[in-house]
mmCIF file of C-alpha atoms in Angstrom:
data_model
loop_
_atom_site.group_PDB
_atom_site.id
_atom_site.type_symbol
_atom_site.label_atom_id
_atom_site.label_comp_id
_atom_site.label_asym_id
_atom_site.label_seq_id
_atom_site.Cartn_x
_atom_site.Cartn_y
_atom_site.Cartn_z
ATOM 1 C CA MET H 1 0.005 0.003 0.003
ATOM 2 C CA GLN H 2 2.866 2.312 0.766
ATOM 3 C CA LEU H 3 4.400 1.679 -2.666
ATOM 4 C CA ILE H 4 1.073 2.454 -4.442
ATOM 5 C CA LEU H 5 0.772 5.731 -2.650
ATOM 6 C CA GLN H 6 4.292 6.774 -3.483
ATOM 7 C CA THR H 7 3.752 5.801 -7.111
ATOM 8 C CA GLY H 8 0.615 7.776 -7.300
ATOM 9 C CA HIS H 9 2.363 10.756 -5.771
ATOM 10 C CA TYR H 10 5.152 10.416 -8.336
ATOM 11 C CA HIS H 11 2.700 10.591 -11.227
ATOM 12 C CA VAL H 12 1.016 13.650 -9.888
ATOM 13 C CA ASN H 13 4.307 15.385 -9.584
ATOM 14 C CA MET H 14 5.403 14.395 -13.036
ATOM 15 C CA ARG H 15 2.207 15.733 -14.479
ATOM 16 C CA PHE H 16 2.787 19.072 -12.727
ATOM 17 C CA ILE H 17 6.434 19.239 -13.851
ATOM 18 C CA CYS H 18 5.434 18.523 -17.447
ATOM 19 C CA PHE H 19 2.679 21.210 -17.355
ATOM 20 C CA PHE H 20 5.065 23.713 -15.794
ATOM 21 C CA ALA H 21 7.786 23.047 -18.327
ATOM 22 C CA SER H 22 5.313 23.421 -21.191
ATOM 23 C CA THR H 23 4.134 26.692 -19.864
ATOM 24 C CA LEU H 24 7.721 27.916 -19.658
ATOM 25 C CA LEU H 25 8.342 26.839 -23.236
ATOM 26 C CA ILE H 26 5.267 28.684 -24.488
ATOM 27 C CA SER H 27 6.190 31.826 -22.508
ATOM 28 C CA ALA H 28 9.807 31.633 -23.812
ATOM 29 C CA SER H 29 8.520 31.250 -27.380
ATOM 30 C CA ALA H 30 6.168 34.226 -27.081
ATOM 31 C CA LEU H 31 8.946 36.374 -25.633
ATOM 32 C CA SER H 32 11.334 35.407 -28.403
ATOM 33 C CA ALA H 33 8.756 36.023 -31.239
ATOM 34 C CA PRO H 34 9.785 39.096 -33.193
ATOM 35 C CA ALA H 35 7.550 42.180 -32.752
ATOM 36 C CA ALA H 36 5.717 43.485 -35.796
ATOM 37 C CA ALA H 37 8.011 45.871 -37.664
ATOM 38 C CA PRO H 38 6.830 49.452 -37.456
ATOM 39 C CA LEU H 39 5.366 51.135 -40.523
ATOM 40 C CA GLU H 40 7.769 53.905 -41.566
ATOM 41 C CA LEU H 41 5.519 56.636 -43.021
ATOM 42 C CA ARG H 42 6.441 60.044 -44.442
ATOM 43 C CA ILE H 43 3.253 61.977 -44.982
ATOM 44 C CA ALA H 44 2.527 65.330 -46.554
ATOM 45 C CA VAL H 45 0.067 67.575 -44.645
ATOM 46 C CA VAL H 46 -1.040 71.167 -44.436
ATOM 47 C CA SER H 47 -0.921 72.901 -41.101
ATOM 48 C CA ASP H 48 -4.298 74.559 -41.394
ATOM 49 C CA GLY H 49 -5.989 71.636 -39.791
ATOM 50 C CA ARG H 50 -7.578 70.064 -43.012
ATOM 51 C CA ALA H 51 -5.610 66.855 -42.585
ATOM 52 C CA ALA H 52 -6.401 66.359 -38.903
ATOM 53 C CA TYR H 53 -9.190 63.846 -39.343
ATOM 54 C CA PHE H 54 -7.340 61.815 -41.888
ATOM 55 C CA VAL H 55 -4.208 61.609 -39.795
ATOM 56 C CA ARG H 56 -6.201 60.802 -36.766
ATOM 57 C CA LEU H 57 -8.057 58.012 -38.561
ATOM 58 C CA LEU H 58 -4.796 56.480 -39.783
ATOM 59 C CA GLU H 59 -3.096 56.621 -36.409
ATOM 60 C CA GLU H 60 -6.051 55.405 -34.306
ATOM 61 C CA SER H 61 -6.787 52.596 -36.783
ATOM 62 C CA LEU H 62 -3.184 51.340 -36.615
ATOM 63 C CA LYS H 63 -3.292 51.425 -32.891
ATOM 64 C CA LEU H 64 -6.546 49.432 -32.986
ATOM 65 C CA ILE H 65 -4.694 46.471 -34.448
ATOM 66 C CA HIS H 66 -1.624 47.087 -32.319
ATOM 67 C CA GLN H 67 0.519 47.925 -35.396
ATOM 68 C CA PRO H 68 3.616 49.967 -34.495
ATOM 69 C CA TYR H 69 4.317 52.940 -36.754
ATOM 70 C CA HIS H 70 6.479 56.039 -37.060
ATOM 71 C CA ILE H 71 5.398 59.071 -39.032
ATOM 72 C CA ASP H 72 7.470 61.993 -40.402
ATOM 73 C CA TYR H 73 5.363 64.932 -41.484
ATOM 74 C CA VAL H 74 6.150 67.081 -44.425
ATOM 75 C CA LYS H 75 4.204 70.322 -44.046
ATOM 76 C CA ASP H 76 2.685 73.083 -46.289
ATOM 77 C CA ILE H 77 3.783 72.032 -49.701
ATOM 78 C CA PRO H 78 1.358 72.868 -52.568
ATOM 79 C CA ALA H 79 -1.033 69.989 -53.290
ATOM 80 C CA ARG H 80 0.155 69.330 -56.788
ATOM 81 C CA ARG H 81 3.724 69.187 -55.548
ATOM 82 C CA MET H 82 2.751 66.747 -52.852
ATOM 83 C CA TRP H 83 1.451 64.323 -55.494
ATOM 84 C CA TRP H 84 4.624 64.762 -57.503
ATOM 85 C CA MET H 85 6.663 64.013 -54.292
ATOM 86 C CA LEU H 86 4.554 60.921 -53.706
ATOM 87 C CA GLU H 87 5.162 59.559 -57.177
ATOM 88 C CA GLN H 88 8.897 60.268 -56.757
ATOM 89 C CA GLY H 89 9.054 58.553 -53.336
ATOM 90 C CA ASP H 90 10.030 61.770 -51.373
ATOM 91 C CA ILE H 91 6.929 60.954 -49.255
ATOM 92 C CA ASN H 92 5.336 57.610 -49.169
ATOM 93 C CA LEU H 93 1.674 58.323 -48.139
ATOM 94 C CA PHE H 94 -0.759 61.066 -49.118
ATOM 95 C CA TYR H 95 -4.572 61.281 -49.174
ATOM 96 C CA GLY H 96 -6.838 62.734 -51.812
ATOM 97 C CA MET H 97 -9.766 62.184 -54.111
ATOM 98 C CA GLN H 98 -9.875 58.751 -55.749
ATOM 99 C CA SER H 99 -9.382 59.037 -59.570
ATOM 100 C CA PRO H 100 -8.651 56.729 -62.463
ATOM 101 C CA GLU H 101 -5.514 58.640 -63.163
ATOM 102 C CA LYS H 102 -4.066 57.975 -59.696
ATOM 103 C CA ASP H 103 -5.333 54.401 -59.736
ATOM 104 C CA SER H 104 -3.592 53.688 -63.043
ATOM 105 C CA SER H 105 -0.264 55.273 -61.988
ATOM 106 C CA LYS H 106 2.544 52.696 -61.754
ATOM 107 C CA GLN H 107 4.084 54.748 -58.953
ATOM 108 C CA LEU H 108 0.947 54.876 -56.721
ATOM 109 C CA VAL H 109 -0.956 52.207 -54.821
ATOM 110 C CA ARG H 110 -4.390 53.053 -53.532
ATOM 111 C CA VAL H 111 -5.508 51.802 -50.097
ATOM 112 C CA ARG H 112 -8.848 50.371 -50.884
ATOM 113 C CA ASN H 113 -11.023 52.029 -48.192
ATOM 114 C CA GLY H 114 -12.961 55.242 -48.632
ATOM 115 C CA LEU H 115 -12.080 57.688 -45.906
ATOM 116 C CA SER H 116 -15.144 59.904 -45.710
ATOM 117 C CA ASN H 117 -17.897 57.406 -46.198
ATOM 118 C CA GLY H 118 -18.789 59.252 -49.423
ATOM 119 C CA LEU H 119 -19.419 62.558 -47.601
ATOM 120 C CA ILE H 120 -16.880 64.427 -49.819
ATOM 121 C CA GLY H 121 -19.329 63.651 -52.723
ATOM 122 C CA GLN H 122 -22.047 65.610 -51.030
ATOM 123 C CA ARG H 123 -21.493 69.208 -52.074
ATOM 124 C CA VAL H 124 -22.759 72.484 -50.748
ATOM 125 C CA LEU H 125 -22.018 75.705 -52.473
ATOM 126 C CA LEU H 126 -19.900 78.619 -51.103
ATOM 127 C CA ILE H 127 -21.249 81.725 -52.791
ATOM 128 C CA ARG H 128 -21.330 85.483 -52.748
ATOM 129 C CA PRO H 129 -24.232 86.797 -50.634
ATOM 130 C CA ALA H 130 -25.499 88.753 -53.619
ATOM 131 C CA ASP H 131 -26.098 85.543 -55.606
ATOM 132 C CA ALA H 132 -28.396 83.808 -53.094
ATOM 133 C CA LYS H 133 -31.534 84.780 -55.001
ATOM 134 C CA ALA H 134 -30.157 83.213 -58.222
ATOM 135 C CA PHE H 135 -29.429 79.922 -56.512
ATOM 136 C CA ALA H 136 -32.818 79.936 -54.785
ATOM 137 C CA GLN H 137 -34.412 79.622 -58.223
ATOM 138 C CA VAL H 138 -32.440 76.491 -59.116
ATOM 139 C CA HIS H 139 -34.536 73.264 -58.969
ATOM 140 C CA THR H 140 -32.751 71.068 -61.571
ATOM 141 C CA VAL H 141 -29.200 70.594 -62.948
ATOM 142 C CA ASN H 142 -30.442 72.440 -66.094
ATOM 143 C CA ASP H 143 -31.593 75.315 -63.963
ATOM 144 C CA LEU H 144 -28.038 75.550 -62.495
ATOM 145 C CA LYS H 145 -26.591 75.502 -65.972
ATOM 146 C CA ARG H 146 -28.884 78.233 -67.146
ATOM 147 C CA THR H 147 -27.622 80.605 -64.386
ATOM 148 C CA GLY H 148 -24.455 80.854 -66.272
ATOM 149 C CA LEU H 149 -22.577 80.895 -62.947
ATOM 150 C CA THR H 150 -19.158 79.200 -63.048
ATOM 151 C CA ALA H 151 -17.944 76.712 -60.375
ATOM 152 C CA GLY H 152 -14.349 76.882 -59.173
ATOM 153 C CA PHE H 153 -11.984 73.902 -58.682
ATOM 154 C CA GLY H 154 -8.320 73.209 -58.378
ATOM 155 C CA ALA H 155 -6.555 72.370 -61.602
ATOM 156 C CA GLY H 156 -6.636 68.642 -62.234
ATOM 157 C CA TRP H 157 -9.216 67.848 -59.612
ATOM 158 C CA GLY H 158 -11.416 64.836 -60.361
ATOM 159 C CA ASP H 159 -14.547 66.879 -59.671
ATOM 160 C CA THR H 160 -13.960 68.833 -62.873
ATOM 161 C CA LYS H 161 -14.916 65.778 -64.916
ATOM 162 C CA VAL H 162 -18.203 65.472 -63.094
ATOM 163 C CA TRP H 163 -19.071 69.108 -63.835
ATOM 164 C CA LYS H 164 -17.991 68.774 -67.469
ATOM 165 C CA ALA H 165 -20.061 65.642 -67.932
ATOM 166 C CA ALA H 166 -23.066 67.620 -66.613
ATOM 167 C CA GLY H 167 -22.377 70.531 -68.960
ATOM 168 C CA LEU H 168 -21.908 72.895 -66.055
ATOM 169 C CA PRO H 169 -19.527 75.831 -66.470
ATOM 170 C CA LEU H 170 -16.348 75.561 -64.458
ATOM 171 C CA TYR H 171 -13.030 77.253 -63.865
ATOM 172 C CA GLU H 172 -9.776 75.396 -62.919
ATOM 173 C CA HIS H 173 -7.448 77.328 -60.601
ATOM 174 C CA ALA H 174 -3.770 76.527 -61.087
ATOM 175 C CA ALA H 175 -2.505 79.055 -58.574
ATOM 176 C CA PRO H 176 -2.316 78.303 -54.777
ATOM 177 C CA TRP H 177 -5.826 77.142 -53.869
ATOM 178 C CA ASN H 178 -6.428 79.699 -51.014
ATOM 179 C CA THR H 179 -6.464 82.615 -53.471
ATOM 180 C CA ILE H 180 -9.684 81.406 -55.097
ATOM 181 C CA TYR H 181 -11.913 82.576 -52.329
ATOM 182 C CA ALA H 182 -10.880 86.138 -52.927
ATOM 183 C CA MET H 183 -11.504 85.612 -56.691
ATOM 184 C CA VAL H 184 -15.092 84.499 -56.033
ATOM 185 C CA ALA H 185 -15.722 87.487 -53.658
ATOM 186 C CA ALA H 186 -14.262 89.939 -56.286
ATOM 187 C CA GLN H 187 -17.002 89.104 -58.801
ATOM 188 C CA ASN H 188 -14.810 89.879 -61.730
ATOM 189 C CA ARG H 189 -12.452 86.928 -61.990
ATOM 190 C CA ASN H 190 -14.536 84.297 -64.019
ATOM 191 C CA VAL H 191 -15.440 82.191 -61.004
ATOM 192 C CA ASP H 192 -18.695 82.533 -59.098
ATOM 193 C CA TYR H 193 -19.088 79.719 -56.571
ATOM 194 C CA LEU H 194 -17.172 76.857 -54.891
ATOM 195 C CA PRO H 195 -18.778 73.439 -54.561
ATOM 196 C CA ARG H 196 -17.381 72.132 -51.278
ATOM 197 C CA GLY H 197 -17.863 68.866 -49.404
ATOM 198 C CA VAL H 198 -20.141 68.924 -46.374
ATOM 199 C CA ILE H 199 -17.084 67.977 -44.248
ATOM 200 C CA GLU H 200 -15.197 71.099 -45.260
ATOM 201 C CA VAL H 201 -17.652 73.864 -46.247
ATOM 202 C CA MET H 202 -18.444 75.222 -42.765
ATOM 203 C CA GLU H 203 -14.913 75.596 -41.681
ATOM 204 C CA GLU H 204 -14.097 77.408 -44.990
ATOM 205 C CA ALA H 205 -17.083 79.732 -44.481
ATOM 206 C CA ARG H 206 -15.750 80.642 -41.080
ATOM 207 C CA SER H 207 -12.385 81.430 -42.578
ATOM 208 C CA HIS H 208 -13.858 83.479 -45.381
ATOM 209 C CA PRO H 209 -16.707 85.618 -44.046
ATOM 210 C CA GLU H 210 -16.917 87.472 -47.354
ATOM 211 C CA LEU H 211 -18.644 84.271 -48.637
ATOM 212 C CA VAL H 212 -21.715 82.391 -47.434
ATOM 213 C CA VAL H 213 -22.990 78.853 -47.426
ATOM 214 C CA GLU H 214 -25.857 78.554 -50.028
ATOM 215 C CA PRO H 215 -28.881 77.240 -47.941
ATOM 216 C CA HIS H 216 -31.010 75.538 -50.572
ATOM 217 C CA LEU H 217 -29.062 72.977 -52.621
ATOM 218 C CA LEU H 218 -27.161 69.712 -52.022
ATOM 219 C CA ILE H 219 -25.327 68.419 -55.069
ATOM 220 C CA GLU H 220 -24.422 64.705 -54.851
ATOM 221 C CA TYR H 221 -22.213 62.407 -56.848
ATOM 222 C CA ARG H 222 -20.125 59.297 -56.060
ATOM 223 C CA ALA H 223 -16.747 60.280 -54.728
ATOM 224 C CA ASP H 224 -14.447 59.719 -51.876
ATOM 225 C CA PHE H 225 -10.891 60.255 -50.437
ATOM 226 C CA ALA H 226 -8.373 57.490 -50.203
ATOM 227 C CA PHE H 227 -4.840 57.035 -48.903
ATOM 228 C CA TYR H 228 -2.287 56.486 -51.677
ATOM 229 C CA LEU H 229 1.116 54.904 -51.095
ATOM 230 C CA ASN H 230 4.237 55.173 -53.161
ATOM 231 C CA VAL H 231 4.885 51.858 -54.778
ATOM 232 C CA SER H 232 8.007 51.369 -52.625
ATOM 233 C CA ALA H 233 5.615 51.161 -49.591
ATOM 234 C CA ALA H 234 3.074 48.858 -51.300
ATOM 235 C CA ARG H 235 3.687 46.221 -48.625
ATOM 236 C CA TYR H 236 1.933 48.490 -46.159
ATOM 237 C CA ARG H 237 -1.366 48.442 -48.071
ATOM 238 C CA PRO H 238 -2.818 45.190 -46.548
ATOM 239 C CA ILE H 239 -1.869 46.357 -43.071
ATOM 240 C CA ILE H 240 -3.578 49.790 -43.470
ATOM 241 C CA GLU H 241 -6.598 48.177 -45.156
ATOM 242 C CA ARG H 242 -6.949 45.806 -42.219
ATOM 243 C CA ALA H 243 -6.683 48.661 -39.838
ATOM 244 C CA LEU H 244 -9.297 50.786 -41.561
ATOM 245 C CA LYS H 245 -11.634 47.779 -41.855
ATOM 246 C CA GLU H 246 -11.302 47.256 -38.153
ATOM 247 C CA ALA H 247 -12.041 50.933 -37.552
ATOM 248 C CA GLU H 248 -15.286 50.454 -39.477
ATOM 249 C CA THR H 249 -16.244 47.238 -37.711
ATOM 250 C CA THR H 250 -15.675 48.670 -34.262
ATOM 251 C CA GLY H 251 -17.412 52.035 -34.920
ATOM 252 C CA LEU H 252 -14.153 53.967 -34.494
ATOM 253 C CA LYS H 253 -14.319 55.448 -37.932
ATOM 254 C CA ALA H 254 -17.942 56.604 -37.436
ATOM 255 C CA ARG H 255 -17.018 58.181 -34.117
ATOM 256 C CA LEU H 256 -13.988 60.075 -35.557
ATOM 257 C CA ILE H 257 -16.185 61.423 -38.455
ATOM 258 C CA ASP H 258 -18.816 62.589 -35.992
ATOM 259 C CA GLU H 259 -16.223 64.204 -33.661
ATOM 260 C CA ALA H 260 -14.540 66.034 -36.636
ATOM 261 C CA PHE H 261 -17.512 66.963 -38.674
ATOM 262 C CA GLY H 262 -20.770 66.092 -36.953
ATOM 263 C CA ALA H 263 -21.665 69.522 -35.674
ATOM 264 C CA ASP H 264 -20.997 71.212 -39.015
ATOM 265 C CA ILE H 265 -22.938 68.608 -41.025
ATOM 266 C CA LYS H 266 -25.906 69.017 -38.632
ATOM 267 C CA ALA H 267 -25.777 72.781 -39.124
ATOM 268 C CA LEU H 268 -26.212 72.354 -42.911
ATOM 269 C CA ASN H 269 -29.717 70.790 -42.502
ATOM 270 C CA LEU H 270 -29.027 68.324 -45.381
ATOM 271 C CA ASN H 271 -32.458 66.701 -45.052
ATOM 272 C CA ARG H 272 -34.134 70.030 -45.884
ATOM 273 C CA ARG H 273 -32.088 70.666 -49.046
ATOM 274 C CA LEU H 274 -32.997 69.986 -52.603
ATOM 275 C CA ARG H 275 -30.765 67.181 -53.844
ATOM 276 C CA LEU H 276 -29.323 67.389 -57.365
ATOM 277 C CA ARG H 277 -27.681 64.161 -58.488
ATOM 278 C CA LEU H 278 -24.716 64.287 -60.884
ATOM 279 C CA ALA H 279 -23.253 61.263 -62.585
ATOM 280 C CA ALA H 280 -19.772 60.317 -61.418
ATOM 281 C CA SER H 281 -16.834 60.753 -63.747
ATOM 282 C CA PRO H 282 -17.386 58.647 -66.837
ATOM 283 C CA ASP H 283 -13.923 57.072 -66.705
#
């Protein structure tokens, strides 16, 4: 009987020793596993706050999936030069409107996730106060065309193709974008109004009190922002896509959009506006 008890005790101890050893091996393996390599990002931004939501979305999404990253910011370079720098590899990430031209570039890789949930394709007009009556008479796209008033865009913007396809007059501004507000206000520079996304128009109106937000119309078309990577950083695409998808699934993205733009969008009273639908760019 004594021998049986000792033998039983021996087996119990051996089970404990084996379990303890296995736990140590698993712990040692976890400790020795290499940590995920950080994403090394060099991003162009402007210091007027326009990029704040997009940068925050990127950073918070990467944190959500516990992906290390390091970001260097290149500030206040004209937008067209930023795209040139991205193609050259001087920066490796930038955000902007999706377009066939960018998507077909051999130097750019689009991260396949819209950043504004289509809100940038919902446009409200920034106008001169004196033109409010003319816009109040608009009830169709043809009415807008018949006003003869000219929309202003940056040179090369994808929105220009939408306006051209609808037969609406437009002006493309090649100079620094911030000078176009004064051109609209001056009333003698061949540009009459600015179609701006609902996530940007209120802030621009606050910065340019010589213009007002037109209260009657909402012009809609399919469009969104996306992150674009230089081809040298293409390996980052699946990581960033996974992070942004997780941000959507968890509600993080919706929360960040609401925090950044919710109050301004509510102030626009979108449900009370007349919606004019434009076809997206034909290519």
